mmCIF file of C-alpha atoms in Angstrom:
data_model
loop_
_atom_site.group_PDB
_atom_site.id
_atom_site.type_symbol
_atom_site.label_atom_id
_atom_site.label_comp_id
_atom_site.label_asym_id
_atom_site.label_seq_id
_atom_site.Cartn_x
_atom_site.Cartn_y
_atom_site.Cartn_z
ATOM 1 C CA MET A 1 64.123 147.457 129.284
ATOM 2 C CA ARG A 2 63.344 146.491 125.183
ATOM 3 C CA LEU A 3 66.904 148.141 124.644
ATOM 4 C CA LEU A 4 68.352 145.926 126.936
ATOM 5 C CA ARG A 5 66.547 142.909 125.486
ATOM 6 C CA LEU A 6 67.853 144.363 122.157
ATOM 7 C CA GLY A 7 71.626 144.602 123.392
ATOM 8 C CA ARG A 8 71.571 140.784 124.674
ATOM 9 C CA VAL A 9 70.283 139.478 121.430
ATOM 10 C CA VAL A 10 72.993 141.496 119.182
ATOM 11 C CA ARG A 11 75.683 140.019 122.068
ATOM 12 C CA VAL A 12 74.232 136.830 121.794
ATOM 13 C CA VAL A 13 74.599 136.842 117.916
ATOM 14 C CA ARG A 14 78.182 138.393 117.657
ATOM 15 C CA ILE A 15 79.299 135.181 120.268
ATOM 16 C CA VAL A 16 77.438 132.611 117.251
ATOM 17 C CA ARG A 17 79.236 134.622 114.440
ATOM 18 C CA VAL A 18 82.777 134.347 116.683
ATOM 19 C CA VAL A 19 82.468 130.823 117.295
ATOM 20 C CA ARG A 20 81.968 130.280 113.700
ATOM 21 C CA LEU A 21 85.488 132.307 112.887
ATOM 22 C CA PHE A 22 87.000 129.980 115.543
ATOM 23 C CA ARG A 23 85.649 126.857 113.484
ATOM 24 C CA ALA A 24 86.791 128.220 110.110
ATOM 25 C CA LEU A 25 90.346 129.201 111.757
ATOM 26 C CA ARG A 26 90.678 125.721 113.906
ATOM 27 C CA THR A 27 89.818 123.948 110.487
ATOM 28 C CA LEU A 28 92.560 125.874 108.278
ATOM 29 C CA VAL A 29 94.879 124.948 111.542
ATOM 30 C CA TYR A 30 94.441 121.631 111.130
ATOM 31 C CA SER A 31 94.905 121.362 107.184
ATOM 32 C CA LEU A 32 98.352 123.344 107.795
ATOM 33 C CA LEU A 33 99.374 121.243 110.500
ATOM 34 C CA GLY A 34 98.411 118.196 108.352
ATOM 35 C CA THR A 35 100.230 119.215 105.469
ATOM 36 C CA LEU A 36 103.665 119.750 107.517
ATOM 37 C CA LYS A 37 105.090 116.191 106.557
ATOM 38 C CA SER A 38 104.186 116.904 103.062
ATOM 39 C CA LEU A 39 105.277 120.245 102.805
ATOM 40 C CA PHE A 40 108.906 119.030 104.512
ATOM 41 C CA TRP A 41 109.742 116.351 101.559
ATOM 42 C CA SER A 42 108.453 118.425 99.041
ATOM 43 C CA PHE A 43 111.084 121.050 99.934
ATOM 44 C CA LEU A 44 113.699 118.373 100.019
ATOM 45 C CA LEU A 45 112.700 117.323 96.673
ATOM 46 C CA LEU A 46 112.584 120.787 95.060
ATOM 47 C CA THR A 47 116.120 121.799 96.886
ATOM 48 C CA LEU A 48 117.803 118.346 95.152
ATOM 49 C CA ILE A 49 116.380 119.224 92.037
ATOM 50 C CA MET A 50 118.094 123.118 92.603
ATOM 51 C CA TYR A 51 121.232 121.422 93.436
ATOM 52 C CA ILE A 52 121.537 118.908 90.786
ATOM 53 C CA PHE A 53 120.896 121.750 88.146
ATOM 54 C CA GLY A 54 122.895 124.203 89.955
ATOM 55 C CA ILE A 55 125.607 122.283 89.438
ATOM 56 C CA LEU A 56 125.536 121.559 86.305
ATOM 57 C CA PHE A 57 124.926 125.261 85.001
ATOM 58 C CA THR A 58 127.804 126.465 87.324
ATOM 59 C CA ASP A 59 130.202 123.669 85.902
ATOM 60 C CA VAL A 60 129.313 124.821 82.668
ATOM 61 C CA VAL A 61 130.173 128.487 83.363
ATOM 62 C CA LEU A 62 132.639 128.321 85.229
ATOM 63 C CA ASN A 63 134.299 126.239 82.347
ATOM 64 C CA TYR A 64 133.600 128.750 79.750
ATOM 65 C CA LEU A 65 134.757 131.629 81.801
ATOM 66 C CA MET A 66 138.119 130.077 82.602
ATOM 67 C CA GLU A 67 138.443 129.052 78.347
ATOM 68 C CA HIS A 68 137.002 132.772 77.440
ATOM 69 C CA GLU A 69 137.689 136.527 78.446
ATOM 70 C CA GLY A 70 135.492 139.240 78.318
ATOM 71 C CA ASP A 71 133.031 140.616 80.327
ATOM 72 C CA TYR A 72 130.280 138.417 81.356
ATOM 73 C CA ASP A 73 128.686 140.369 84.268
ATOM 74 C CA GLU A 74 125.030 138.782 83.962
ATOM 75 C CA LEU A 75 126.529 135.326 83.732
ATOM 76 C CA GLN A 76 128.573 135.999 86.629
ATOM 77 C CA LEU A 77 125.495 137.023 88.673
ATOM 78 C CA TYR A 78 123.216 134.561 87.509
ATOM 79 C CA PHE A 79 125.482 131.463 87.551
ATOM 80 C CA GLY A 80 128.671 132.464 88.731
ATOM 81 C CA SER A 81 128.816 130.173 91.871
ATOM 82 C CA LEU A 82 126.789 127.010 93.169
ATOM 83 C CA TYR A 83 125.253 129.367 95.795
ATOM 84 C CA SER A 84 124.191 132.158 92.901
ATOM 85 C CA SER A 85 123.055 129.192 90.639
ATOM 86 C CA VAL A 86 120.799 127.845 92.838
ATOM 87 C CA VAL A 87 119.173 130.869 94.060
ATOM 88 C CA THR A 88 118.810 131.656 90.137
ATOM 89 C CA LEU A 89 116.968 128.527 89.329
ATOM 90 C CA PHE A 90 114.560 128.788 92.976
ATOM 91 C CA ARG A 91 113.757 132.735 91.677
ATOM 92 C CA SER A 92 112.820 131.206 87.890
ATOM 93 C CA ILE A 93 109.887 129.031 89.287
ATOM 94 C CA ALA A 94 108.833 131.049 92.212
ATOM 95 C CA ASN A 95 108.522 134.729 90.017
ATOM 96 C CA GLY A 96 111.478 135.893 92.035
ATOM 97 C CA LEU A 97 112.602 137.476 88.722
ATOM 98 C CA THR A 98 111.955 137.050 84.636
ATOM 99 C CA TRP A 99 113.846 133.469 83.703
ATOM 100 C CA ALA A 100 114.226 134.966 79.945
ATOM 101 C CA GLN A 101 117.084 137.365 81.460
ATOM 102 C CA ALA A 102 118.757 134.084 83.289
ATOM 103 C CA ALA A 103 118.192 131.668 80.044
ATOM 104 C CA ASP A 104 119.837 134.461 77.662
ATOM 105 C CA SER A 105 122.804 134.922 80.104
ATOM 106 C CA LEU A 106 123.351 131.522 79.071
ATOM 107 C CA GLU A 107 123.259 132.013 75.696
ATOM 108 C CA VAL A 108 126.938 132.575 74.998
ATOM 109 C CA THR A 109 127.593 129.313 76.518
ATOM 110 C CA GLY A 110 125.714 127.299 73.945
ATOM 111 C CA ILE A 111 122.073 127.061 72.811
ATOM 112 C CA PHE A 112 121.915 123.632 74.692
ATOM 113 C CA TRP A 113 122.488 125.163 77.796
ATOM 114 C CA VAL A 114 119.491 127.594 76.993
ATOM 115 C CA GLN A 115 116.982 124.391 76.076
ATOM 116 C CA VAL A 116 118.466 122.960 79.291
ATOM 117 C CA PHE A 117 117.417 125.963 81.278
ATOM 118 C CA HIS A 118 113.904 125.686 79.452
ATOM 119 C CA LEU A 119 113.442 121.969 80.425
ATOM 120 C CA TYR A 120 114.065 122.871 84.264
ATOM 121 C CA VAL A 121 111.611 125.615 84.236
ATOM 122 C CA ALA A 122 108.817 123.892 82.264
ATOM 123 C CA PHE A 123 109.338 120.536 84.207
ATOM 124 C CA CYS A 124 109.110 122.327 87.251
ATOM 125 C CA SER A 125 106.512 124.901 86.477
ATOM 126 C CA PHE A 126 103.989 121.918 84.546
ATOM 127 C CA ALA A 127 104.788 119.261 86.869
ATOM 128 C CA LEU A 128 106.579 119.306 90.297
ATOM 129 C CA LEU A 129 104.764 122.626 91.740
ATOM 130 C CA ASN A 130 101.424 121.154 90.359
ATOM 131 C CA VAL A 131 101.974 117.762 92.030
ATOM 132 C CA MET A 132 103.045 119.493 94.995
ATOM 133 C CA THR A 133 100.284 121.687 94.977
ATOM 134 C CA GLY A 134 98.015 118.393 94.554
ATOM 135 C CA VAL A 135 99.292 116.945 97.679
ATOM 136 C CA PHE A 136 99.301 119.920 100.049
ATOM 137 C CA CYS A 137 95.500 119.500 99.262
ATOM 138 C CA ASN A 138 95.181 116.305 99.205
ATOM 139 C CA SER A 139 97.196 116.532 103.147
ATOM 140 C CA ALA A 140 95.016 119.520 104.115
ATOM 141 C CA ILE A 141 91.182 117.653 103.164
ATOM 142 C CA LYS A 142 92.882 114.253 105.139
ATOM 143 C CA ALA A 143 93.941 116.696 107.946
ATOM 144 C CA ALA A 144 90.379 117.940 108.117
ATOM 145 C CA GLU A 145 88.450 114.829 108.052
ATOM 146 C CA ARG A 146 90.749 113.646 110.658
ATOM 147 C CA ASP A 147 89.143 116.297 113.129
ATOM 148 C CA HIS A 148 85.943 115.416 115.299
ATOM 149 C CA ASP A 149 84.150 118.482 115.331
ATOM 150 C CA THR A 150 84.358 119.148 112.124
ATOM 151 C CA VAL A 151 83.156 115.819 111.048
ATOM 152 C CA VAL A 152 79.995 116.031 113.343
ATOM 153 C CA GLN A 153 79.837 119.627 112.381
ATOM 154 C CA ASN A 154 79.703 118.385 108.399
ATOM 155 C CA ILE A 155 76.885 115.602 109.435
ATOM 156 C CA VAL A 156 74.743 117.734 111.087
ATOM 157 C CA GLN A 157 74.694 119.939 107.995
ATOM 158 C CA THR A 158 74.075 117.469 105.980
ATOM 159 C CA ARG A 159 71.266 115.846 107.887
ATOM 160 C CA LYS A 160 69.693 119.136 107.966
ATOM 161 C CA ASP A 161 70.118 120.099 104.385
ATOM 162 C CA PHE A 162 68.248 116.642 103.768
ATOM 163 C CA GLN A 163 65.827 117.581 105.571
ATOM 164 C CA LYS A 164 64.782 120.656 103.900
ATOM 165 C CA LEU A 165 65.012 118.651 100.744
ATOM 166 C CA ALA A 166 62.507 116.135 102.169
ATOM 167 C CA ARG A 167 60.239 118.870 103.311
ATOM 168 C CA GLN A 168 60.012 120.256 100.200
ATOM 169 C CA LEU A 169 59.063 116.860 98.562
ATOM 170 C CA PHE A 170 56.619 116.186 100.560
ATOM 171 C CA GLU A 171 54.721 119.891 100.628
ATOM 172 C CA ARG A 172 54.953 119.665 96.461
ATOM 173 C CA ILE A 173 52.771 116.069 97.222
ATOM 174 C CA ASP A 174 50.702 117.437 99.672
ATOM 175 C CA THR A 175 48.994 119.549 97.311
ATOM 176 C CA HIS A 176 45.978 119.311 99.461
ATOM 177 C CA ARG A 177 48.022 121.005 102.404
ATOM 178 C CA MET A 178 46.419 118.650 104.646
ATOM 179 C CA GLY A 179 49.833 118.092 106.377
ATOM 180 C CA HIS A 180 49.330 113.824 105.962
ATOM 181 C CA LEU A 181 49.723 111.966 102.909
ATOM 182 C CA THR A 182 47.321 108.998 101.510
ATOM 183 C CA ILE A 183 48.049 106.048 99.196
ATOM 184 C CA THR A 184 45.356 107.909 96.736
ATOM 185 C CA GLU A 185 47.583 111.018 96.976
ATOM 186 C CA PHE A 186 50.823 109.549 96.798
ATOM 187 C CA GLU A 187 50.561 107.586 93.934
ATOM 188 C CA LYS A 188 48.526 110.250 92.058
ATOM 189 C CA HIS A 189 51.850 112.123 92.315
ATOM 190 C CA PHE A 190 54.461 109.432 92.242
ATOM 191 C CA ASP A 191 54.305 109.300 88.262
ATOM 192 C CA ASP A 192 55.144 113.241 88.399
ATOM 193 C CA GLN A 193 58.591 113.004 86.611
ATOM 194 C CA ALA A 194 59.528 116.098 88.941
ATOM 195 C CA VAL A 195 58.745 113.611 91.652
ATOM 196 C CA ARG A 196 60.745 110.812 90.789
ATOM 197 C CA ALA A 197 63.474 113.012 89.728
ATOM 198 C CA PHE A 198 63.502 114.408 93.532
ATOM 199 C CA PHE A 199 63.292 110.703 95.208
ATOM 200 C CA ASP A 200 66.241 110.164 92.346
ATOM 201 C CA PHE A 201 67.714 112.806 93.601
ATOM 202 C CA LEU A 202 67.720 111.969 97.203
ATOM 203 C CA GLN A 203 68.538 108.241 96.492
ATOM 204 C CA ILE A 204 65.578 106.751 97.148
ATOM 205 C CA GLY A 205 64.740 103.943 94.721
ATOM 206 C CA ALA A 206 61.427 102.132 94.537
ATOM 207 C CA ILE A 207 59.432 99.443 92.167
ATOM 208 C CA ASP A 208 55.913 101.173 92.640
ATOM 209 C CA ALA A 209 54.303 103.639 94.813
ATOM 210 C CA TRP A 210 52.485 100.987 96.944
ATOM 211 C CA THR A 211 55.726 99.615 98.146
ATOM 212 C CA LEU A 212 57.254 103.257 98.892
ATOM 213 C CA PHE A 213 54.324 104.238 101.071
ATOM 214 C CA VAL A 214 54.114 101.376 102.787
ATOM 215 C CA GLY A 215 57.934 101.722 103.623
ATOM 216 C CA LEU A 216 56.824 105.546 104.739
ATOM 217 C CA ASP A 217 54.301 104.690 106.828
ATOM 218 C CA MET A 218 56.041 104.011 109.983
ATOM 219 C CA ASP A 219 52.862 103.592 112.475
ATOM 220 C CA GLY A 220 50.881 101.588 109.492
ATOM 221 C CA ASP A 221 47.494 103.973 110.090
ATOM 222 C CA HIS A 222 48.284 104.364 106.033
ATOM 223 C CA THR A 223 48.807 107.600 106.474
ATOM 224 C CA VAL A 224 52.240 109.517 106.124
ATOM 225 C CA THR A 225 53.125 112.635 108.235
ATOM 226 C CA GLU A 226 55.526 115.380 107.256
ATOM 227 C CA GLU A 227 57.260 113.890 110.136
ATOM 228 C CA GLU A 228 57.482 110.105 109.506
ATOM 229 C CA PHE A 229 58.141 111.120 105.378
ATOM 230 C CA THR A 230 61.025 113.048 106.737
ATOM 231 C CA GLU A 231 62.668 110.434 108.973
ATOM 232 C CA ARG A 232 61.625 107.526 107.129
ATOM 233 C CA CYS A 233 63.436 109.172 103.360
ATOM 234 C CA MET A 234 66.526 109.849 105.818
ATOM 235 C CA GLN A 235 66.423 106.119 106.825
ATOM 236 C CA LEU A 236 65.759 104.758 103.535
ATOM 237 C CA HIS A 237 68.399 107.576 101.789
ATOM 238 C CA GLY A 238 71.753 105.801 99.776
ATOM 239 C CA PRO A 239 72.167 102.168 99.308
ATOM 240 C CA ALA A 240 72.399 99.248 101.975
ATOM 241 C CA ARG A 241 74.539 100.457 104.917
ATOM 242 C CA SER A 242 76.555 97.261 106.763
ATOM 243 C CA ALA A 243 74.220 98.375 110.021
ATOM 244 C CA ASP A 244 71.054 97.596 107.808
ATOM 245 C CA LEU A 245 72.457 94.444 106.703
ATOM 246 C CA PHE A 246 73.261 93.896 109.951
ATOM 247 C CA ALA A 247 69.659 94.350 111.015
ATOM 248 C CA LEU A 248 68.320 91.952 108.653
ATOM 249 C CA LYS A 249 70.478 89.199 109.071
ATOM 250 C CA LEU A 250 69.390 89.589 112.867
ATOM 251 C CA GLY A 251 65.617 89.951 112.114
ATOM 252 C CA THR A 252 66.121 86.950 109.760
ATOM 253 C CA ALA A 253 67.384 84.805 112.232
ATOM 254 C CA LYS A 254 65.208 85.879 115.253
ATOM 255 C CA LEU A 255 62.241 84.684 113.002
ATOM 256 C CA ALA A 256 63.486 81.501 111.830
ATOM 257 C CA ARG A 257 64.083 80.545 115.476
ATOM 258 C CA GLN A 258 60.334 81.785 116.106
ATOM 259 C CA LEU A 259 58.589 79.390 113.457
ATOM 260 C CA GLN A 260 61.305 77.020 114.739
ATOM 261 C CA GLN A 261 59.557 77.048 118.055
ATOM 262 C CA ILE A 262 56.081 76.858 116.540
ATOM 263 C CA ARG A 263 57.052 73.837 114.583
ATOM 264 C CA GLU A 264 58.565 72.667 117.803
ATOM 265 C CA THR A 265 55.574 73.455 119.804
ATOM 266 C CA GLN A 266 53.002 71.673 116.705
ATOM 267 C CA GLN A 267 54.968 68.642 117.150
ATOM 268 C CA SER A 268 54.684 68.458 120.690
ATOM 269 C CA MET A 269 50.836 69.148 120.374
ATOM 270 C CA GLN A 270 50.541 66.295 117.956
ATOM 271 C CA VAL A 271 51.822 63.825 119.970
ATOM 272 C CA PHE A 272 50.061 64.791 123.269
ATOM 273 C CA GLN A 273 46.913 63.981 120.947
ATOM 274 C CA MET A 274 47.806 60.725 120.041
ATOM 275 C CA GLN A 275 48.242 59.344 123.554
ATOM 276 C CA GLN A 276 45.698 61.177 125.077
ATOM 277 C CA PHE A 277 43.375 60.400 121.889
ATOM 278 C CA PRO A 278 44.495 57.703 119.795
ATOM 279 C CA ALA A 279 41.521 57.173 117.922
ATOM 280 C CA THR A 280 40.807 60.882 116.897
ATOM 281 C CA ALA A 281 44.370 60.892 116.298
ATOM 282 C CA ASN A 282 44.310 57.357 113.868
ATOM 283 C CA ARG A 283 41.075 59.209 111.949
ATOM 284 C CA SER A 284 43.061 62.782 111.422
ATOM 285 C CA SER A 285 46.346 60.774 109.865
ATOM 286 C CA ARG A 286 44.201 58.545 108.054
ATOM 287 C CA PHE A 287 42.125 61.899 106.490
ATOM 288 C CA THR A 288 45.261 63.475 106.195
ATOM 289 C CA VAL A 289 47.077 60.508 104.047
#
């Protein structure tokens, strides 16, 4: 029976690993599919640039070969036709050949065209290809962010990491290991630079220890348990969100309505008192004046 249970545990572990593997594979596939549009336009731009430079080099080489007789096998091999010129230009920036050989073959046509070839290689290597790589990375990141399962998984993982950090901070403050914090113990460690740095890292700011302690005390019993500390730290984490501001707005409006009702009730009671007990109401009004 023990061996059977052990086999089941190993099988469950394998299933978890496979699920994680497929999640990573799914992210890669979504990222790859998200870059197809950018990939198409990037290849189109690269093809256009190679076509323009290919026409230029092919025209120069063919004119040179028509005016000069001799053995120019390398020149004809690299730039003898438009197709060979475009292939040479592509291989020069894709490590398909040593582009110095193609540049040296152009030396017979003039040093100017060698420098033009150098300019093409520098532009494609330092500018065009880097921009294409940046566009691909940006498209892949956006595609991965649009995947609902990946977004949910990242949020859950971030929440777990934050809870772990909050528990570590609670354990650092709870030196007596009582499982709860009092205002005295909290104030004692609040001025500690390590604790303040931890709160700053969690993006939880407070003017003084009392204000922060009141915010952490959810049930108002003047003690903060580990669960309260972790949950309230997650709620107080970061700047105010639109939902927090909207909740504050609703609370303020509700409080204003309650104050208005109290005021109306007080006025009604004063009117009732004046009607039922006019003499007492006159004395109260003179005393108030």
